[in-house]
XYZ file of C-alpha atoms in Angstrom:
256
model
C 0.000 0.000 0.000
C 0.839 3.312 -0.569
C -0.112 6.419 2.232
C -1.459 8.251 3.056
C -4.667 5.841 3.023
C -8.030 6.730 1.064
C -11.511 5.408 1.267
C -11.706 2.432 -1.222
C -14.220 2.307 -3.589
C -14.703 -1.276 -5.376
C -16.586 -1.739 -8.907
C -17.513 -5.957 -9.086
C -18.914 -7.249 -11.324
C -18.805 -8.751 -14.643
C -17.713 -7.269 -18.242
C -19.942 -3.914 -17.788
C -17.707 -3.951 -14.597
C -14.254 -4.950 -16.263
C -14.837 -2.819 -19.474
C -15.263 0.030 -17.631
C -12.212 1.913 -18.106
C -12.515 1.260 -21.656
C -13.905 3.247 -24.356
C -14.708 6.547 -22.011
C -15.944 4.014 -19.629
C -17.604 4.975 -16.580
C -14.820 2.859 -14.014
C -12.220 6.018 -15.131
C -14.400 9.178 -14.561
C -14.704 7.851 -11.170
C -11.366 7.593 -11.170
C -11.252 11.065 -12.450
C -13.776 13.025 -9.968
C -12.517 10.879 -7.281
C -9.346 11.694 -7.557
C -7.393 12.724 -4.661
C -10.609 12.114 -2.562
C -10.949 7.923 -3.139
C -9.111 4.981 -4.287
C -11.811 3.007 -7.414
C -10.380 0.041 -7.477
C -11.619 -2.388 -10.414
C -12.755 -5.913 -9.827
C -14.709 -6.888 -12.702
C -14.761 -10.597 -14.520
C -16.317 -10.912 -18.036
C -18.407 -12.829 -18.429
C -19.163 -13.680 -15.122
C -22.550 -14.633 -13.572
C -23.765 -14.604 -10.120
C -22.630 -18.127 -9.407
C -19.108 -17.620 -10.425
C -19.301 -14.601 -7.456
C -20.513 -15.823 -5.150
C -17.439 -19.030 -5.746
C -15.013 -15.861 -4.953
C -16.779 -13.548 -2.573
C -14.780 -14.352 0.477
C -11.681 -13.941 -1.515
C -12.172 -10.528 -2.922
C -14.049 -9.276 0.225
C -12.586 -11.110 2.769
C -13.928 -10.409 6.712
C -11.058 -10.235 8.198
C -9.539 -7.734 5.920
C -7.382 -4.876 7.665
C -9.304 -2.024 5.643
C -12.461 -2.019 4.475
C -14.060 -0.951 1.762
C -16.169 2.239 1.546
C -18.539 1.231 -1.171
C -18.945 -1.241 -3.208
C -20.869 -0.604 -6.651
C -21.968 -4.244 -7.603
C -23.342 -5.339 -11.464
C -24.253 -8.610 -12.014
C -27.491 -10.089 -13.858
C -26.525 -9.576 -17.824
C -25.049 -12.643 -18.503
C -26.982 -14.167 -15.665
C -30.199 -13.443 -17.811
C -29.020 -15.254 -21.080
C -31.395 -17.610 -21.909
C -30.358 -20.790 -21.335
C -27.965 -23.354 -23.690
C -29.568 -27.154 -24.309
C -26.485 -28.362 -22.947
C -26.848 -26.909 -19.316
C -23.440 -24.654 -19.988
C -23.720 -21.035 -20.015
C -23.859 -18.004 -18.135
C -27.913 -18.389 -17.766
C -28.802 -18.370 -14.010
C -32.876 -18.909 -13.485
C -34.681 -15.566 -11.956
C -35.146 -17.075 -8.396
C -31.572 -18.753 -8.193
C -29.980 -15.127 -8.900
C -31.839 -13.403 -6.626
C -30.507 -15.666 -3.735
C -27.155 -15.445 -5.523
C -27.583 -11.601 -5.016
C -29.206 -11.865 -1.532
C -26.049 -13.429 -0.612
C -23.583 -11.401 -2.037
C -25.225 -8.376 -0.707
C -25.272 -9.735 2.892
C -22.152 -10.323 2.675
C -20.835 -6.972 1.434
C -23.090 -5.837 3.953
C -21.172 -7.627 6.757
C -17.832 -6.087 6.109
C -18.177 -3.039 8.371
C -20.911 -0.463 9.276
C -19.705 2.212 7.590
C -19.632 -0.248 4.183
C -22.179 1.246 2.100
C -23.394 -0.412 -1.587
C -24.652 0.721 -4.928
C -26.227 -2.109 -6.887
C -26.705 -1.421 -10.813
C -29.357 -3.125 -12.204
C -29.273 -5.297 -16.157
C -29.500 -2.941 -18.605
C -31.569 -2.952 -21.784
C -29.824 -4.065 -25.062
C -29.911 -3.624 -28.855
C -31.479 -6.971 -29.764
C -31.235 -6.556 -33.571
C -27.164 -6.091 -33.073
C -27.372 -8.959 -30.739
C -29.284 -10.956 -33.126
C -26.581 -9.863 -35.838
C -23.252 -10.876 -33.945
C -22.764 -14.058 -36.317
C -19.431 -15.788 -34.838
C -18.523 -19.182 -35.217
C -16.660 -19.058 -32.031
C -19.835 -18.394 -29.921
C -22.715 -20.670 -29.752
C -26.182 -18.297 -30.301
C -26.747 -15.596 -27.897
C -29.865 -15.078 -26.571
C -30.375 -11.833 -25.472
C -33.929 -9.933 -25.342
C -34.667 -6.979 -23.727
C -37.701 -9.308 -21.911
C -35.509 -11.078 -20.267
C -33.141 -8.169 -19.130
C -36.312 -6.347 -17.691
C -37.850 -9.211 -15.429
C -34.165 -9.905 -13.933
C -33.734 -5.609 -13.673
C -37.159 -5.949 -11.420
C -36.072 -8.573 -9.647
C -32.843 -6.709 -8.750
C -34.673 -3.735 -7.893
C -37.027 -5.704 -5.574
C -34.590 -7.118 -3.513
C -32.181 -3.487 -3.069
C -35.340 -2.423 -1.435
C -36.471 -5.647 0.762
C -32.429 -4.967 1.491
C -32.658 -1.177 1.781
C -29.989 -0.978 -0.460
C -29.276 1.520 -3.204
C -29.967 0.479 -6.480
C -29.873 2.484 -9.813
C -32.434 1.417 -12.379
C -30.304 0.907 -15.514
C -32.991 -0.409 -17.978
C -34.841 2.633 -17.490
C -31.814 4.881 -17.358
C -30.323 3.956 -20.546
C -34.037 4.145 -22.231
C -33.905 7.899 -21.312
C -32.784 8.770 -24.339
C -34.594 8.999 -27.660
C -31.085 7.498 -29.234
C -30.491 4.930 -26.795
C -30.366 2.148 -28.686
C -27.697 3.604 -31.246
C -25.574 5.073 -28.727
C -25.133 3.924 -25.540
C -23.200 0.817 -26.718
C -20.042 -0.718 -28.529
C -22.000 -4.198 -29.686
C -25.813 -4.114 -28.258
C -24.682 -4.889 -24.908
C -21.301 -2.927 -23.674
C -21.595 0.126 -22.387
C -19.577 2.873 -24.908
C -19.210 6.424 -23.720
C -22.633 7.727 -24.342
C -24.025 4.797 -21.716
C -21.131 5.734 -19.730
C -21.890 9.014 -19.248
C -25.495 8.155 -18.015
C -23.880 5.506 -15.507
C -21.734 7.897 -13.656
C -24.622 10.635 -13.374
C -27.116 8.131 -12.327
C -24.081 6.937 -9.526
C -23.794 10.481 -8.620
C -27.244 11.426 -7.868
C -27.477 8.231 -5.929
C -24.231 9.168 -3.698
C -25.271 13.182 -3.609
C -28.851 12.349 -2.453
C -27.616 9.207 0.084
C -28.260 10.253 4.057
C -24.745 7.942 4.782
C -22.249 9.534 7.319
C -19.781 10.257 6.156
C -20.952 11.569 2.732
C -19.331 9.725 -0.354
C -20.399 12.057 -2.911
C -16.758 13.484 -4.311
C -17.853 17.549 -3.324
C -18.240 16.524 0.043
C -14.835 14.643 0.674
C -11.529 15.742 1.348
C -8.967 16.148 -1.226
C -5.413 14.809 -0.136
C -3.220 17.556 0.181
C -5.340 20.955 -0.560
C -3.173 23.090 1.511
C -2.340 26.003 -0.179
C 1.839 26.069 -0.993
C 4.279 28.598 -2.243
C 5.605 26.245 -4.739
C 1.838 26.397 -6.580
C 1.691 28.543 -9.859
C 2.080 32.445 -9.225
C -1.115 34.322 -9.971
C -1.386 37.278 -11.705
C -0.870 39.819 -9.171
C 2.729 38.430 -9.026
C 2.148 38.009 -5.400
C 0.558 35.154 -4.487
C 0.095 31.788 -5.906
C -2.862 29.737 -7.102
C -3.899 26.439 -5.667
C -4.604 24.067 -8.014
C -5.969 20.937 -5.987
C -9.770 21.544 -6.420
C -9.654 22.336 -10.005
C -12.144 20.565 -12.644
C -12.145 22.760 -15.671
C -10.342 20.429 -17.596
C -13.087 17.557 -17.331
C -14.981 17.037 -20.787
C -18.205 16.983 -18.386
C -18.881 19.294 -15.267
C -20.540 16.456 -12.957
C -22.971 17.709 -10.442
C-alpha cells in the first residue's frame, strides 16, 4: 500500500464492470472526480454470472480484511439473464436462483463493516437486432432480449429495497434517451461512452442524495493535500500563488 490511506471504492462485477475503463468508460471518470478524494479500485470478470461470485466472494471481500471498503458498486445479472444453452453450460442463471445469488452477495458486502455502504446497478436494456446480428462461429447463439433483461432488472430492484440498499435502475436509465439504442453501446450490450456518461450521473445522484455519514459524494470529501503552498503557480498579481488541488475545468463533463 501506498499512504497516506483513502476510502476504497470497489466496482464488481462482470464485463460492464471490467470494461469500464474502456472506451470513455464509466470505471475512469470515477477515477477522475474521485481523484485525490478515493481509491476506485476495479474488480470486474467478463463474463461472469452470479454463481461464479458468489465461488469468490470471500476472496475478494474477505472479513477479516485490515481495511475495508467504503462502497462497493456491484453489477451482475446480464449474462446471468441469457437464456439458457440445451447443454446446461452457459452463463444463464434462473430468476429465483440469482436473486438468492444476489441476496447473498449483498449480505455479505453488507457484513464487512458499518460504515460499508453499496450501490447495486441493475441489467440494462440491449440492442437486440445487433445482438441478433453478432454471427461468430466461435460463440454458440446468444440469446439476449430486452424481456428477459427487464424481469431480472425488477427482480434486482425488488430485492435493493427488501435490502434497503441503493440500487440504480439501468434499464430505465439507458431508455432515457430517444437514441439509446444507437448510442449507448459498442456491440448491443457494452456500455460505450454515451451509456457511460449516463452511468456515472445516475451513480452520482445516488451518492449526492444518500443520508450515509460520512458523505461519499466526491464535493463533500476531502482532497489529499489541498493546503495552499508557495511552490503552486504564481497568480497574476505576481504576489501570491494559485492552488490548483480543487480544479475541474479540464473535465470534458462538469458532474454535479
Amino acid at each position: 500500500m501506498v499512504a497516506p490511506a483513502r476510502p476504497h471504492f470497489v466496482l464488481f462485477g462482470s464485463s460492464i464492470v471490467q470494461l469500464s475503463f474502456s472506451h470513455g468508460g464509466w470505471g475512469s471518470h470515477l477515477s477522475d472526480v474521485y481523484s485525490r478524494k478515493a481509491d476506485i479500485l476495479l474488480r470486474g470478470y467478463y463474463g461472469w454470472n452470479s454463481r461464479r461470485a458468489l465461488q469468490v466472494l470471500n476472496q475478494v471481500f474477505p472479513k477479516d480484511a485490515a481495511t475495508q471498503p467504503s462502497l462497493v458498486i456491484v453489477y451482475f445479472g446480464g449474462n446471468d439473464s441469457m437464456g439458457p444453452h440445451s447443454s446446461g453450460l452457459g452463463p444463464h442463471v434462473p430468476l429465483d436462483e440469482y436473486v438468492e445469488n444476489m441476496r447473498k452477495i449483498l449480505i455479505h458486502i453488507q457484513g464487512l463493516s458499518e460504515r460499508t455502504r453499496i450501490i447495486v446497478l441493475s441489467c440494462p436494456p440491449v440492442n437486440e437486432e445487433i445482438v441478433r446480428g453478432n454471427t461468430s462461429t466461435i460463440f454458440s447463439e446468444l440469446v439476449r432480449t430486452n424481456e428477459l433483461c427487464q424481469s431480472y432488472s425488477e427482480a434486482c430492484i425488488k430485492l435493493c429495497k427488501e435490502l434497503d440498499i441503493k440500487v440504480v435502475d439501468l434499464f430505465t436509465a439507458l431508455q432515457k434517451r430517444d437514441d439509446w439504442m444507437n448510442v449507448c453501446f459498442t456491440d448491443g450490450i457494452h456500455l460505450a461512452a454515451e451509456g457511460s456518461k449516463i452511468v456515472v450521473q445516475e451513480i452520482l445522484r445516488v451518492l449526492k442524495e444518500a443520508d450515509w455519514e460520512p458523505c461519499l459524494h466526491w464535493k463533500s470529501m476531502p482532497t489529499e493535500f489541498s493546503e495552499d503552498s508557495p511552490y503552486d503557480l504564481v497568480a497574476a498579481d505576481g504576489k501570491t500563488t494559485l492552488n490548483p488541488s480543487e480544479w475541474t475545468f479540464y473535465r470534458e463533463i462538469q458532474w454535479d
